[in-house]
């Protein structure tokens, strides 16, 4: 049986530690950290993710405000809303939830957020700082994956890490972090994507396999080396009449088959998702001047 990399339990521990740090440092005069989120339109998974972020903030004691803007919001209207929050000195983190409706230019929006408040680490300045190994903020999902691995004693150093997916949110920052000469890095990294030929022949060579694709149960048991460490990032909804909501969440790996071969595996749900939120909260506190270690 594989070890379960329990991101839910680890994130609870991280959040409890953050709450303790917040209470202690606020009593010494630091301002309450504050996160503002923005969502354009009503894409349901985004609403669910934002709720999880809100819950975590409230539990820790981080101030939280969510702006839900109408689907037809223009670039100019969004710029104005972002600019207002950029100028509000009581807000330490601003996150514009992706995906945005297709008429909005996602990269341009990422550039609007003041780099000092860009707790998602999407602004080119912050991406550049990450790239040179001097990050202002940790990219939330990538850092969550690395912290989860380290917490269970699986240091990527010297290992062959195969990341499936090259998105700006997950695959690309994770590849950089795992490659850098730093804690949680020093891996030999292979990045695969939709044009990669014979993907199973590459995933089978992974000591650490990180699928971040968005394709339900695509990675089969025989795509994985015996004894590999597997961190499943994908979150996919598959219809399930036995559930009240009509669907269940599965990852990018066929869990039963892969668990039988892996040494350790992060499940979906309960693996990377909660870790992402814990790192976001850490970033908001760091942005507000807190010592978060
Ligand atoms: P994107 O759609 O932006 O990226 C998907 C990546 O997978 C792309 O690089 C794409 O390649 C690659 N890909 C698609 N099909 C294949 C294939 N058949 N073979 C190999 N590679 C393929 O998604 P995200 O990175 O935003 O998200 C990926 C998954 O992770 C989703 O399920 C998302 O819900 C989940 N997620 C989970 C988070 C968490 O906190 N747990 C946070 C963020 C995302 P190409 O570049 O060539 O198109």
Short mmCIF file of C-alpha atoms and ligand atoms in Angstrom, two decimals:
data_model
loop_
_atom_site.label_atom_id
_atom_site.label_comp_id
_atom_site.label_asym_id
_atom_site.label_seq_id
_atom_site.Cartn_x
_atom_site.Cartn_y
_atom_site.Cartn_z
CA UNK A 1 0.00 0.00 0.00
CA UNK A 2 1.34 3.40 -0.93
CA UNK A 3 1.82 6.14 1.65
CA UNK A 4 -0.91 8.74 1.24
CA UNK A 5 0.50 12.25 1.00
CA UNK A 6 -2.20 13.85 3.10
CA UNK A 7 -2.34 17.47 2.01
CA UNK A 8 -5.49 18.09 4.00
CA UNK A 9 -3.83 17.18 7.30
CA UNK A 10 -0.60 19.03 6.47
CA UNK A 11 -2.48 22.16 5.41
CA UNK A 12 -4.43 22.10 8.69
CA UNK A 13 -1.12 22.05 10.53
CA UNK A 14 0.24 24.93 8.44
CA UNK A 15 -2.93 26.97 8.98
CA UNK A 16 -2.79 26.40 12.73
CA UNK A 17 0.85 27.59 12.71
CA UNK A 18 -0.13 30.68 10.71
CA UNK A 19 -2.93 31.51 13.15
CA UNK A 20 -0.53 31.31 16.05
CA UNK A 21 1.99 33.57 14.24
CA UNK A 22 -0.73 36.02 13.29
CA UNK A 23 -2.04 36.36 16.85
CA UNK A 24 1.45 36.75 18.29
CA UNK A 25 2.70 39.31 15.75
CA UNK A 26 -0.53 41.32 15.68
CA UNK A 27 -0.25 41.73 19.43
CA UNK A 28 3.11 43.37 18.69
CA UNK A 29 1.45 45.91 16.40
CA UNK A 30 1.40 44.45 12.89
CA UNK A 31 -1.76 45.21 10.86
CA UNK A 32 -4.29 42.46 10.16
CA UNK A 33 -3.29 40.81 6.86
CA UNK A 34 -5.99 41.24 4.22
CA UNK A 35 -6.75 39.35 1.00
CA UNK A 36 -9.04 40.60 -1.74
CA UNK A 37 -10.25 38.26 -4.47
CA UNK A 38 -11.95 39.13 -7.74
CA UNK A 39 -14.01 36.89 -9.94
CA UNK A 40 -15.46 37.83 -13.30
CA UNK A 41 -18.58 35.80 -14.12
CA UNK A 42 -19.96 32.83 -12.26
CA UNK A 43 -17.78 29.87 -13.28
CA UNK A 44 -18.75 27.38 -10.58
CA UNK A 45 -15.36 25.75 -9.82
CA UNK A 46 -13.92 29.26 -9.31
CA UNK A 47 -16.68 30.02 -6.82
CA UNK A 48 -15.81 26.80 -4.96
CA UNK A 49 -12.06 27.62 -4.88
CA UNK A 50 -12.70 31.16 -3.67
CA UNK A 51 -14.90 29.84 -0.88
CA UNK A 52 -12.07 27.55 0.24
CA UNK A 53 -9.68 30.51 0.28
CA UNK A 54 -12.17 32.58 2.27
CA UNK A 55 -12.66 29.79 4.81
CA UNK A 56 -8.90 29.43 5.31
CA UNK A 57 -8.41 33.19 5.72
CA UNK A 58 -11.25 33.50 8.22
CA UNK A 59 -9.98 30.54 10.23
CA UNK A 60 -6.49 32.04 10.47
CA UNK A 61 -7.71 35.58 11.12
CA UNK A 62 -6.76 37.07 7.74
CA UNK A 63 -9.22 39.72 6.54
CA UNK A 64 -11.03 38.77 3.35
CA UNK A 65 -13.18 40.48 0.77
CA UNK A 66 -14.52 39.07 -2.47
CA UNK A 67 -15.67 41.09 -5.47
CA UNK A 68 -17.89 39.21 -7.91
CA UNK A 69 -17.96 41.17 -11.15
CA UNK A 70 -20.47 40.55 -13.95
CA UNK A 71 -19.52 38.29 -16.87
CA UNK A 72 -19.61 41.26 -19.29
CA UNK A 73 -17.05 43.33 -17.31
CA UNK A 74 -14.74 45.09 -19.78
CA UNK A 75 -10.94 45.33 -19.55
CA UNK A 76 -11.30 49.01 -18.58
CA UNK A 77 -13.78 48.25 -15.82
CA UNK A 78 -11.58 45.46 -14.48
CA UNK A 79 -8.51 47.72 -14.62
CA UNK A 80 -10.36 50.31 -12.59
CA UNK A 81 -11.41 47.74 -9.96
CA UNK A 82 -7.87 46.35 -9.73
CA UNK A 83 -6.36 49.81 -9.53
CA UNK A 84 -8.61 50.72 -6.60
CA UNK A 85 -7.45 47.67 -4.63
CA UNK A 86 -3.83 48.29 -5.67
CA UNK A 87 -4.05 51.70 -4.02
CA UNK A 88 -5.76 50.51 -0.84
CA UNK A 89 -2.96 50.18 1.69
CA UNK A 90 -5.08 48.02 4.00
CA UNK A 91 -5.08 45.22 1.37
CA UNK A 92 -1.94 43.07 1.23
CA UNK A 93 -2.93 40.47 -1.35
CA UNK A 94 -5.01 40.70 -4.52
CA UNK A 95 -5.97 37.70 -6.55
CA UNK A 96 -7.94 37.77 -9.80
CA UNK A 97 -9.34 34.26 -10.13
CA UNK A 98 -8.71 32.48 -13.40
CA UNK A 99 -10.07 31.45 -15.80
CA UNK A 100 -11.42 34.78 -17.00
CA UNK A 101 -14.13 35.04 -19.66
CA UNK A 102 -12.58 34.81 -23.15
CA UNK A 103 -13.04 38.53 -23.97
CA UNK A 104 -10.56 39.43 -21.21
CA UNK A 105 -6.79 39.20 -21.74
CA UNK A 106 -5.54 37.07 -18.85
CA UNK A 107 -1.87 38.04 -19.21
CA UNK A 108 -2.71 41.74 -19.33
CA UNK A 109 -4.81 41.32 -16.18
CA UNK A 110 -1.93 39.58 -14.39
CA UNK A 111 0.23 42.62 -15.19
CA UNK A 112 -2.31 45.01 -13.66
CA UNK A 113 -1.96 43.64 -10.15
CA UNK A 114 0.66 45.51 -8.13
CA UNK A 115 3.63 43.10 -7.83
CA UNK A 116 3.81 43.67 -4.06
CA UNK A 117 0.22 42.36 -3.73
CA UNK A 118 0.49 39.60 -6.34
CA UNK A 119 0.19 36.68 -3.89
CA UNK A 120 -0.47 34.26 -6.78
CA UNK A 121 2.99 35.07 -8.25
CA UNK A 122 1.68 35.72 -11.77
CA UNK A 123 3.06 39.22 -12.43
CA UNK A 124 6.09 39.11 -14.78
CA UNK A 125 8.24 40.83 -12.14
CA UNK A 126 7.46 38.09 -9.62
CA UNK A 127 7.86 35.36 -12.23
CA UNK A 128 11.28 36.82 -13.02
CA UNK A 129 12.26 36.89 -9.34
CA UNK A 130 11.20 33.26 -9.03
CA UNK A 131 13.22 32.36 -12.10
CA UNK A 132 16.43 33.82 -10.68
CA UNK A 133 15.86 32.06 -7.37
CA UNK A 134 14.87 35.12 -5.33
CA UNK A 135 11.09 34.82 -5.14
CA UNK A 136 8.98 37.53 -3.54
CA UNK A 137 6.05 35.06 -3.31
CA UNK A 138 5.93 31.31 -3.79
CA UNK A 139 3.62 30.20 -6.62
CA UNK A 140 0.88 28.59 -4.54
CA UNK A 141 0.28 25.22 -6.20
CA UNK A 142 3.93 24.55 -7.07
CA UNK A 143 5.11 25.44 -3.57
CA UNK A 144 2.28 23.37 -2.09
CA UNK A 145 3.49 20.32 -4.03
CA UNK A 146 7.07 20.80 -2.88
CA UNK A 147 6.12 21.33 0.77
CA UNK A 148 3.97 18.19 0.65
CA UNK A 149 6.88 16.15 -0.73
CA UNK A 150 9.35 17.53 1.81
CA UNK A 151 6.99 16.98 4.73
CA UNK A 152 6.93 13.26 3.94
CA UNK A 153 10.69 13.08 3.49
CA UNK A 154 10.66 12.96 -0.30
CA UNK A 155 13.23 15.58 -1.25
CA UNK A 156 13.24 15.99 -5.05
CA UNK A 157 17.04 16.58 -5.01
CA UNK A 158 18.83 14.27 -7.43
CA UNK A 159 15.59 12.58 -8.52
CA UNK A 160 14.08 12.51 -11.98
CA UNK A 161 10.91 14.61 -11.75
CA UNK A 162 8.45 14.34 -14.63
CA UNK A 163 5.82 17.06 -14.79
CA UNK A 164 2.95 16.56 -17.22
CA UNK A 165 1.61 20.01 -18.07
CA UNK A 166 3.35 23.31 -18.79
CA UNK A 167 0.75 25.86 -17.71
CA UNK A 168 1.70 29.20 -16.20
CA UNK A 169 -0.23 28.24 -13.05
CA UNK A 170 1.24 24.82 -12.32
CA UNK A 171 3.66 23.08 -14.68
CA UNK A 172 6.00 25.94 -15.53
CA UNK A 173 6.61 27.36 -12.04
CA UNK A 174 6.94 23.84 -10.63
CA UNK A 175 9.57 22.98 -13.25
CA UNK A 176 11.55 26.09 -12.29
CA UNK A 177 11.29 25.43 -8.56
CA UNK A 178 12.25 21.78 -8.86
CA UNK A 179 15.22 22.67 -11.04
CA UNK A 180 16.63 25.54 -8.96
CA UNK A 181 19.59 25.05 -6.65
CA UNK A 182 17.54 25.50 -3.49
CA UNK A 183 15.51 23.68 -0.83
CA UNK A 184 12.96 21.46 -2.59
CA UNK A 185 14.84 21.80 -5.90
CA UNK A 186 17.88 20.16 -7.45
CA UNK A 187 15.82 17.60 -9.36
CA UNK A 188 16.41 16.55 -12.96
CA UNK A 189 13.24 17.84 -14.56
CA UNK A 190 11.36 16.68 -17.64
CA UNK A 191 8.30 18.67 -18.71
CA UNK A 192 5.69 16.97 -20.93
CA UNK A 193 2.69 18.46 -22.73
CA UNK A 194 0.05 17.66 -25.31
CA UNK A 195 2.60 17.32 -28.13
CA UNK A 196 4.91 15.00 -26.20
CA UNK A 197 5.39 11.73 -28.06
CA UNK A 198 4.91 8.42 -26.28
CA UNK A 199 4.09 9.96 -22.91
CA UNK A 200 3.94 6.63 -20.99
CA UNK A 201 7.58 5.89 -21.90
CA UNK A 202 8.55 9.15 -20.15
CA UNK A 203 6.24 8.92 -17.13
CA UNK A 204 7.62 5.41 -16.51
CA UNK A 205 11.07 6.92 -15.97
CA UNK A 206 9.87 9.30 -13.24
CA UNK A 207 11.02 8.98 -9.65
CA UNK A 208 8.61 11.82 -8.90
CA UNK A 209 5.62 12.13 -11.22
CA UNK A 210 3.42 15.22 -11.18
CA UNK A 211 0.46 15.12 -13.58
CA UNK A 212 -1.16 18.56 -13.98
CA UNK A 213 -3.24 17.98 -17.08
CA UNK A 214 -6.95 18.16 -16.35
CA UNK A 215 -7.78 14.75 -17.89
CA UNK A 216 -9.67 12.37 -15.62
CA UNK A 217 -7.68 9.23 -14.73
CA UNK A 218 -5.50 9.48 -17.83
CA UNK A 219 -2.34 8.18 -16.12
CA UNK A 220 -2.74 4.40 -15.82
CA UNK A 221 -0.98 2.02 -13.48
CA UNK A 222 1.46 0.74 -16.11
CA UNK A 223 2.56 4.34 -16.92
CA UNK A 224 4.16 4.53 -13.48
CA UNK A 225 7.43 3.05 -12.25
CA UNK A 226 7.28 0.68 -9.28
CA UNK A 227 8.13 2.76 -6.18
CA UNK A 228 7.51 6.18 -7.76
CA UNK A 229 6.23 9.18 -5.80
CA UNK A 230 3.09 10.52 -7.49
CA UNK A 231 1.59 13.93 -6.83
CA UNK A 232 -1.71 14.24 -8.67
CA UNK A 233 -2.63 17.86 -9.34
CA UNK A 234 -5.59 17.38 -11.68
CA UNK A 235 -9.09 18.13 -10.46
CA UNK A 236 -11.73 16.65 -12.73
CA UNK A 237 -15.48 16.23 -12.31
CA UNK A 238 -16.94 12.96 -13.49
CA UNK A 239 -20.69 12.29 -13.48
CA UNK A 240 -21.79 10.17 -10.52
CA UNK A 241 -25.49 9.60 -9.97
CA UNK A 242 -24.82 8.23 -6.48
CA UNK A 243 -23.67 11.68 -5.30
CA UNK A 244 -26.11 14.36 -4.28
CA UNK A 245 -24.35 16.95 -6.44
CA UNK A 246 -24.32 14.53 -9.41
CA UNK A 247 -20.53 14.27 -9.80
CA UNK A 248 -17.37 13.28 -7.98
CA UNK A 249 -13.86 14.67 -8.16
CA UNK A 250 -11.04 12.56 -9.57
CA UNK A 251 -7.45 13.34 -10.41
CA UNK A 252 -5.38 12.80 -13.53
CA UNK A 253 -4.25 9.39 -12.31
CA UNK A 254 -6.26 6.18 -12.09
CA UNK A 255 -5.88 6.11 -8.33
CA UNK A 256 -6.36 2.40 -7.57
CA UNK A 257 -3.99 1.21 -10.30
CA UNK A 258 -1.32 3.79 -9.55
CA UNK A 259 -1.52 3.40 -5.78
CA UNK A 260 -0.73 -0.30 -6.23
CA UNK A 261 2.65 0.57 -7.79
CA UNK A 262 3.63 3.86 -6.16
CA UNK A 263 5.56 4.27 -2.94
CA UNK A 264 3.54 7.37 -2.14
CA UNK A 265 0.66 9.21 -3.73
CA UNK A 266 -1.20 12.49 -3.17
CA UNK A 267 -4.93 11.87 -3.62
CA UNK A 268 -7.63 14.00 -5.22
CA UNK A 269 -9.32 15.49 -3.33
CA UNK A 270 -7.25 16.01 -0.18
CA UNK A 271 -3.76 16.31 -1.66
CA UNK A 272 -2.48 19.37 -3.50
CA UNK A 273 -5.70 21.44 -3.34
CA UNK A 274 -5.59 22.28 0.39
CA UNK A 275 -1.83 22.86 0.18
CA UNK A 276 -2.39 25.52 -2.49
CA UNK A 277 -4.69 27.41 -0.13
CA UNK A 278 -2.24 27.13 2.80
CA UNK A 279 0.57 28.63 0.70
CA UNK A 280 -1.70 31.44 -0.45
CA UNK A 281 -2.45 32.34 3.17
CA UNK A 282 1.30 32.23 3.92
CA UNK A 283 1.91 34.65 1.04
CA UNK A 284 -0.75 37.10 2.27
CA UNK A 285 0.83 37.16 5.73
CA UNK A 286 4.32 37.62 4.26
CA UNK A 287 2.99 40.49 2.15
CA UNK A 288 1.64 42.16 5.29
CA UNK A 289 5.11 42.01 6.87
CA UNK A 290 4.66 38.92 9.04
CA UNK A 291 7.52 36.60 9.76
CA UNK A 292 6.17 33.28 8.52
CA UNK A 293 9.46 31.40 8.66
P1 LIG B 1 -4.09 23.91 -18.39
O1 LIG B 1 -5.22 23.44 -19.23
O2 LIG B 1 -3.70 25.33 -18.40
O3 LIG B 1 -2.79 23.04 -18.75
C1 LIG B 1 -2.88 21.67 -18.98
C2 LIG B 1 -1.54 21.15 -19.45
O4 LIG B 1 -1.68 19.76 -19.73
C3 LIG B 1 -1.06 21.83 -20.74
O5 LIG B 1 0.31 22.10 -20.66
C4 LIG B 1 -1.34 20.78 -21.81
O6 LIG B 1 -0.43 20.80 -22.88
C5 LIG B 1 -1.18 19.49 -21.01
N1 LIG B 1 -1.91 18.42 -21.65
C6 LIG B 1 -3.20 18.42 -22.07
N2 LIG B 1 -3.51 17.23 -22.63
C7 LIG B 1 -2.41 16.47 -22.57
C8 LIG B 1 -2.10 15.18 -23.01
N3 LIG B 1 -3.00 14.39 -23.63
N4 LIG B 1 -0.85 14.70 -22.81
C9 LIG B 1 0.08 15.46 -22.18
N5 LIG B 1 -0.16 16.73 -21.74
C10 LIG B 1 -1.39 17.22 -21.94
O7 LIG B 1 -4.46 23.44 -16.92
P2 LIG B 1 -3.87 23.90 -15.48
O8 LIG B 1 -2.40 23.75 -15.43
O9 LIG B 1 -4.48 25.17 -15.08
O10 LIG B 1 -4.53 22.77 -14.57
C11 LIG B 1 -4.24 21.40 -14.77
C12 LIG B 1 -5.09 20.58 -13.80
O11 LIG B 1 -4.70 20.90 -12.48
C13 LIG B 1 -6.59 20.88 -13.87
O12 LIG B 1 -7.31 19.70 -13.61
C14 LIG B 1 -6.81 21.88 -12.76
O13 LIG B 1 -8.13 21.83 -12.26
C15 LIG B 1 -5.82 21.37 -11.74
N6 LIG B 1 -5.35 22.42 -10.84
C16 LIG B 1 -5.28 22.10 -9.51
C17 LIG B 1 -4.82 23.02 -8.61
C18 LIG B 1 -4.73 22.63 -7.18
O14 LIG B 1 -4.56 23.48 -6.34
N7 LIG B 1 -4.84 21.36 -6.84
C19 LIG B 1 -4.40 24.37 -9.00
C20 LIG B 1 -4.43 24.58 -10.43
C21 LIG B 1 -4.90 23.64 -11.30
P3 LIG B 1 -0.31 22.05 -23.91
O15 LIG B 1 0.47 23.09 -23.17
O16 LIG B 1 0.44 21.48 -25.06
O17 LIG B 1 -1.71 22.45 -24.23
#
